[in-house]
Coordinates of N, CA and C in Angstrom, one line a residue:
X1 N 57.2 43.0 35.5 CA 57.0 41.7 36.2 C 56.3 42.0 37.6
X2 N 56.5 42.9 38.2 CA 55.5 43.9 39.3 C 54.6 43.8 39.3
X3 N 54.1 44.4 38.2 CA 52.8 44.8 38.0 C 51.7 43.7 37.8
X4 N 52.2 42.4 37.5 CA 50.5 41.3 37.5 C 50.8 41.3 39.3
X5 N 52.0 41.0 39.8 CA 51.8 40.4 41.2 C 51.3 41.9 42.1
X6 N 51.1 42.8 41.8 CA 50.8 43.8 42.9 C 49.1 44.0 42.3
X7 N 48.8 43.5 41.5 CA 47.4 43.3 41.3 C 46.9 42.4 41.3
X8 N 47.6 41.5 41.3 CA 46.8 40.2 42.1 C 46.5 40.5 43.9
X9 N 47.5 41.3 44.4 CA 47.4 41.7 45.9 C 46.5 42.3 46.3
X10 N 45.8 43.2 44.8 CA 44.8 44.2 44.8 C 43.3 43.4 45.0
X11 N 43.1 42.4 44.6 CA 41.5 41.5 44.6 C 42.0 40.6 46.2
X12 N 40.4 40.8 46.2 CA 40.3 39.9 47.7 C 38.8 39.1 47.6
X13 N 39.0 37.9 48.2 CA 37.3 37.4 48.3 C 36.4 38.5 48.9
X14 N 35.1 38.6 48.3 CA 34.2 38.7 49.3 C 34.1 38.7 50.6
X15 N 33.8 37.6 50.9 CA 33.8 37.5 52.4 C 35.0 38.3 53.0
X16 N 35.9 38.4 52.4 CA 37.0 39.1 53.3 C 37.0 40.4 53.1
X17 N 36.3 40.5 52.3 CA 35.8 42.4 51.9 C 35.7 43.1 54.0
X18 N 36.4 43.8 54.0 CA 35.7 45.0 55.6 C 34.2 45.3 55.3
X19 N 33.7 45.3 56.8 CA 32.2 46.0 56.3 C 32.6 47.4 56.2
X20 N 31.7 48.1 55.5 CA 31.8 49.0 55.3 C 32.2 50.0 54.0
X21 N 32.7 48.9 53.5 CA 34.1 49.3 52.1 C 33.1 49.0 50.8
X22 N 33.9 50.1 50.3 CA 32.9 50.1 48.5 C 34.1 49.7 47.9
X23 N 33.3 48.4 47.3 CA 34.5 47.8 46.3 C 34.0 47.3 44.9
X24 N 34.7 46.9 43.6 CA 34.2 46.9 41.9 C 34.7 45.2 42.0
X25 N 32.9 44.7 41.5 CA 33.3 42.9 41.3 C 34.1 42.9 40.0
X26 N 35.5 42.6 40.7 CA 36.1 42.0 39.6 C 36.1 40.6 38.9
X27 N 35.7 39.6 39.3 CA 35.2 38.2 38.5 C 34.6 37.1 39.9
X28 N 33.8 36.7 38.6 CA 33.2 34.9 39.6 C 34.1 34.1 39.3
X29 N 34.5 33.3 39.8 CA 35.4 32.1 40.2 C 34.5 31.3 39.3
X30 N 35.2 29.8 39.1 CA 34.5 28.9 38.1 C 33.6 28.0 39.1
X31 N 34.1 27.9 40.4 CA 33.3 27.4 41.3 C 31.5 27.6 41.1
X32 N 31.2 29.0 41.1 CA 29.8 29.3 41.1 C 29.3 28.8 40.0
X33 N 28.2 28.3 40.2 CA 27.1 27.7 39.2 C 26.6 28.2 37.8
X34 N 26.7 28.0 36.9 CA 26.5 29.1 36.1 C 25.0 29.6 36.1
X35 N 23.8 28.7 36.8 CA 23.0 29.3 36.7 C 22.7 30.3 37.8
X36 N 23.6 30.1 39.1 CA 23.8 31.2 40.4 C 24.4 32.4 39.4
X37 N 25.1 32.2 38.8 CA 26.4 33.2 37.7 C 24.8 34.4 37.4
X38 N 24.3 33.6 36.8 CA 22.7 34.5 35.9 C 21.9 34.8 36.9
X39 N 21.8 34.2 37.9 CA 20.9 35.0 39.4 C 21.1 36.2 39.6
X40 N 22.5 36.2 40.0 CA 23.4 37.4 40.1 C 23.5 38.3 39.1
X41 N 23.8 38.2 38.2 CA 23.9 39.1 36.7 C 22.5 40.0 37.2
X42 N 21.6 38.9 36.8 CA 19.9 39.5 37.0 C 19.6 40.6 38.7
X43 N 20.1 40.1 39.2 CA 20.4 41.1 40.8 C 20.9 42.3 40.5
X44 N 21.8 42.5 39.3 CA 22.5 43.4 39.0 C 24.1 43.5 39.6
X45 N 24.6 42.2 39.9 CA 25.7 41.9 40.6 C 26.4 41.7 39.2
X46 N 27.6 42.5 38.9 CA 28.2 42.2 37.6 C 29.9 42.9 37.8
X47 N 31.0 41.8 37.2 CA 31.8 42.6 36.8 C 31.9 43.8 36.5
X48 N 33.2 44.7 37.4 CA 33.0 46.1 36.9 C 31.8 47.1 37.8
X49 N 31.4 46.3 38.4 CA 29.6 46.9 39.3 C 30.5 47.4 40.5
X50 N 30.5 48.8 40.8 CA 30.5 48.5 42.5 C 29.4 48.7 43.1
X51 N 30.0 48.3 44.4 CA 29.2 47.7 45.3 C 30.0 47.8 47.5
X52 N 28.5 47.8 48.2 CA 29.2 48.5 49.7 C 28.5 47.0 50.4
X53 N 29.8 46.6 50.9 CA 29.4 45.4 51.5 C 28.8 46.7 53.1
X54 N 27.3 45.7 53.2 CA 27.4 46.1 54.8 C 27.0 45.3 56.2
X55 N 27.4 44.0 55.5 CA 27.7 42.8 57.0 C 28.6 41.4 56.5
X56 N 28.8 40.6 56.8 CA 29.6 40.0 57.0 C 29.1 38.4 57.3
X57 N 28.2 39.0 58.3 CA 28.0 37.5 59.7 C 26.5 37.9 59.6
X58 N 25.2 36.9 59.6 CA 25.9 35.6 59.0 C 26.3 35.7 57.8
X59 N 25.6 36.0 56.5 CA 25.9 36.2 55.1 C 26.6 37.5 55.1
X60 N 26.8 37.6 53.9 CA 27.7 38.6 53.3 C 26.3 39.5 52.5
X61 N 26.3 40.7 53.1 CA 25.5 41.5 52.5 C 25.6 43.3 51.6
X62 N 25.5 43.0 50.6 CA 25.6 44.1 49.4 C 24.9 44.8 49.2
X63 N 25.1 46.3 49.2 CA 24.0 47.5 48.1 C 24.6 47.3 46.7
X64 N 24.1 47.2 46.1 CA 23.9 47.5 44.7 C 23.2 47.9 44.0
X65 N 23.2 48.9 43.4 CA 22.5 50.3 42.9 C 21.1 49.8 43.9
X66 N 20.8 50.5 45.0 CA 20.2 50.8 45.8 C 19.1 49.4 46.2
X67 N 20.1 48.2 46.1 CA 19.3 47.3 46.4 C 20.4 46.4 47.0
X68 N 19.6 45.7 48.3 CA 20.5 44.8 49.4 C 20.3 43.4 48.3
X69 N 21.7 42.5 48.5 CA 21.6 40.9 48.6 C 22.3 40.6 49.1
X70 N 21.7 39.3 50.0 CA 22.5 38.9 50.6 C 22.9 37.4 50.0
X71 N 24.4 36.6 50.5 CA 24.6 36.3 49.6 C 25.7 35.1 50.5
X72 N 25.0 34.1 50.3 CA 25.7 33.1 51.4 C 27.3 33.0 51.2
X73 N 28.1 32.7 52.0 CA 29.5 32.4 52.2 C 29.9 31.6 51.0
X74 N 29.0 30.6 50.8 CA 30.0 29.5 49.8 C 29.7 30.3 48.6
X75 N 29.0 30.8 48.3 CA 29.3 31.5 47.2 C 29.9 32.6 46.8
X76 N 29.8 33.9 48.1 CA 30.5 34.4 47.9 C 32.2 34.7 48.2
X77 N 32.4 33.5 48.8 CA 34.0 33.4 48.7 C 34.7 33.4 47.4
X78 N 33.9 32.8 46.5 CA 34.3 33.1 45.2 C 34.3 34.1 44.3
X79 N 33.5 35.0 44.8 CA 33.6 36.2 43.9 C 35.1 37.5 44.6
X80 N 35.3 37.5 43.5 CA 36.6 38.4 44.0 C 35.9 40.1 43.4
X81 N 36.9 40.9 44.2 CA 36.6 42.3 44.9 C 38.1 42.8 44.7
X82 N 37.9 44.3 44.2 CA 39.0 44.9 44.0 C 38.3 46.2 44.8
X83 N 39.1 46.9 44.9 CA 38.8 48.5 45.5 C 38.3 49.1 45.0
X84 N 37.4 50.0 45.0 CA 36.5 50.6 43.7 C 36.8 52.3 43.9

């Protein structure tokens, strides 16, 4: 019975990702668009991907396999982030 609640503790939004931290997208929220959903896929932003946030303010900004996106707030509050 531990074990879902200490991994639910484990994911965090995006935006609340530290700069600096390499973390594995764990899922998009149902909020995002599904055609944003396919932007992203095509960016190479994917479940399972990690990824090094490195800003915060104003957008939320990602390497991913050796490519920056950045990636406004409202959207990325909804993608959740586990530790990679």
């Amino acid at each position: 019975m531990n074990a879902p609640h200490a991994h639910a503790q484990e994911r965090i939004r995006l935006t609340g990702t530290p700069v600096g931290r390499m973390v594995r997208i764990a899922e998009f929220g149902d909020e995002i668009d599904p055609l944003q959903r396919e932007q992203l896929h095509a960016y190479g932003l994917s479940a399972a991907h990690a990824v090094k946030v490195l800003q915060q303010q104003p957008m939320t900004v990602l390497l991913c396999e050796h490519v920056e996106l950045a990636i406004e707030h409202a959207v990325a509050r909804h993608i959740w982030a586990e530790p990679a």
